[in-house]
Amino acid sequence: MTEERPLRADARRNRERLVEAARTVFAARGLDAPLEDIARQAGVSIGTLYNRFPTRDALIDAACADQVAATAAIAAQALSYDDAWEGFVHFVTRICDLQAADRGYRDLTGRTVRHSAQTRAALRDGYRQMLRIVRRAQRAGALRADVTLADLAFVFWGHAATVAATTGIGTHARHRHLALMLDGLRAEGAHPLPAPPLSPAEVDRALGGCD
Amino acid sequence: MTEERPLRADARRNRERLVEAARTVFAARGLDAPLEDIARQAGVSIGTLYNRFPTRDALIDAACADQVAATAAIAAQALSYDDAWEGFVHFVTRICDLQAADRGYRDLTGRTVRHSAQTRAALRDGYRQMLRIVRRAQRAGALRADVTLADLAFVFWGHAATVAATTGIGTHARHRHLALMLDGLRAEGAHPLPAPPLSPAEVDRALGGCD
DNA sequence: GCCTAACTTGAGACAACACTCAACTTATTG
DNA sequence: CAATAAGTTGAGTGTTGTCTCAAGTTAGGC
């Protein structure tokens, strides 16, 4: 499907510059930032941007590769903790730090992006790791048994909203939000949940995922 | 300040229609909905809309009067519960129901609206009541003692985000999100919070409030 | 060094919205 | 039933952003 015709040297260089510029601009102004701004930042014309990336999603996909990798790295770190709950907290906390540092990353969870097969595979891997983090913390009796990987979405959607509302005010708000949410996820003192979790298919739809 | 010159009969009628149309359109499509759509829905020209409401905020302010009243009513109900925690849960739950039913209401918490003096007074009253709900639940030992009225913002911002992500999928997601958050707010099994709460001034800024 | 396919360029066509104003219409009042 | 102040109208202007394409430029094989 991806006809891998090699790019000419200048085209490749421009592609790099565009991805780099996209990272910067997306991080600062979100995934809806004007494409012209990205082209300008890359020192390239808008036409070239469209030559390299025919759709916004293609550019987003290229620009988010780093973040997907970073997410996987965080998950790996989490699994290396001796204490399962500490590992879980590490994972959630670091992801939230990424959200706070990068508006594009934040937007990613709330938007339907048509990702490349490569990114989709990486994401699937990430989910698998996250599943292990969750299961391990549950087996240790620290994370409440009635939650699902899907319930982590609430943590991330919620935290992203608090970051959006409080950027420029300080980090204490988001730290508190997260701490409260984590207390709600502890097995200790958990009250029965009133509704079933999102099914994997529903999560996909909600993430705007790979439909 | 508000020169209360009485409107002509047709102008008053149009004003009513516009407010009604705004309620409908804002509820369905959010506070950023095109003003032309509202004018059309009201059966009135765009010029008339601008005659009646010189700014979008003026229209939002007029359209949200009902919701502000509804919020106050919910708070009053909450205070009438015998059980303080049940009252607290009632309040939070009903507000979240409003969020789920009305996209405009959801947007309201995340946007800077220049409200009329009247609305501002109503909001201040609402906060006072919310403060009583929180204090009462804390005095009863059910709500953790280290949270503040300001921390409720996390519940509402977070829930709104989950609603945004899962509209069209079902209500179970938001119910779960809320239940987890409520478990995090219980005094029972609370772990110390890592950061100070938002000060009232910071909340105002974050709500985009009355700066 | 020349040729050609591969790239780049940026002006311009489109589209969506906000907002204005001169020309018309209508409610009110004496 | 004027006279007129108050109100309505919608075409027009400005802005911001997306996306295209004909004309010009350049990399790289021969």
CSV table of N, CA, C and O (backbone and C1' of nucleotides) in Angstrom, one decimal, chain C residues 1-3, chain D residues 28-30:
chain,number,residue,atom,x,y,z
C,1,DG,P,31.0,20.0,-17.7
C,1,DG,O5',29.9,20.9,-18.4
C,1,DG,C5',29.8,20.8,-19.8
C,1,DG,C4',28.6,20.1,-20.2
C,1,DG,C3',27.3,20.9,-20.0
C,1,DG,O3',26.5,20.5,-21.1
C,1,DG,C1',27.1,18.9,-18.9
C,2,DC,P,25.4,21.5,-21.8
C,2,DC,O5',24.5,20.4,-22.4
C,2,DC,C5',24.8,19.0,-22.1
C,2,DC,C4',23.5,18.2,-22.1
C,2,DC,C3',22.2,19.0,-22.2
C,2,DC,O3',21.3,18.1,-22.8
C,2,DC,C1',22.3,17.8,-20.1
C,3,DC,P,20.0,18.6,-23.6
C,3,DC,O5',18.9,17.5,-23.1
C,3,DC,C5',19.4,16.2,-22.9
C,3,DC,C4',18.5,15.5,-21.9
C,3,DC,C3',17.0,15.9,-21.9
C,3,DC,O3',16.2,14.7,-22.0
C,3,DC,C1',17.9,16.0,-19.7
D,28,DG,P,19.8,13.9,-5.1
D,28,DG,O5',20.0,13.1,-6.4
D,28,DG,C5',18.8,12.6,-7.1
D,28,DG,C4',19.3,12.0,-8.5
D,28,DG,C3',20.6,11.3,-8.4
D,28,DG,O3',20.5,10.2,-9.3
D,28,DG,C1',20.7,12.9,-10.0
D,29,DG,P,21.4,8.9,-9.1
D,29,DG,O5',21.1,8.0,-10.4
D,29,DG,C5',19.7,7.9,-10.9
D,29,DG,C4',19.8,8.0,-12.4
D,29,DG,C3',20.8,7.1,-13.1
D,29,DG,O3',20.2,6.5,-14.3
D,29,DG,C1',21.2,9.3,-13.7
D,30,DC,P,20.8,5.3,-15.0
D,30,DC,O5',21.5,5.9,-16.3
D,30,DC,C5',20.6,6.7,-17.3
D,30,DC,C4',21.5,7.4,-18.2
D,30,DC,C3',22.7,6.6,-18.8
D,30,DC,O3',22.5,6.3,-20.1
D,30,DC,C1',23.3,8.9,-18.2
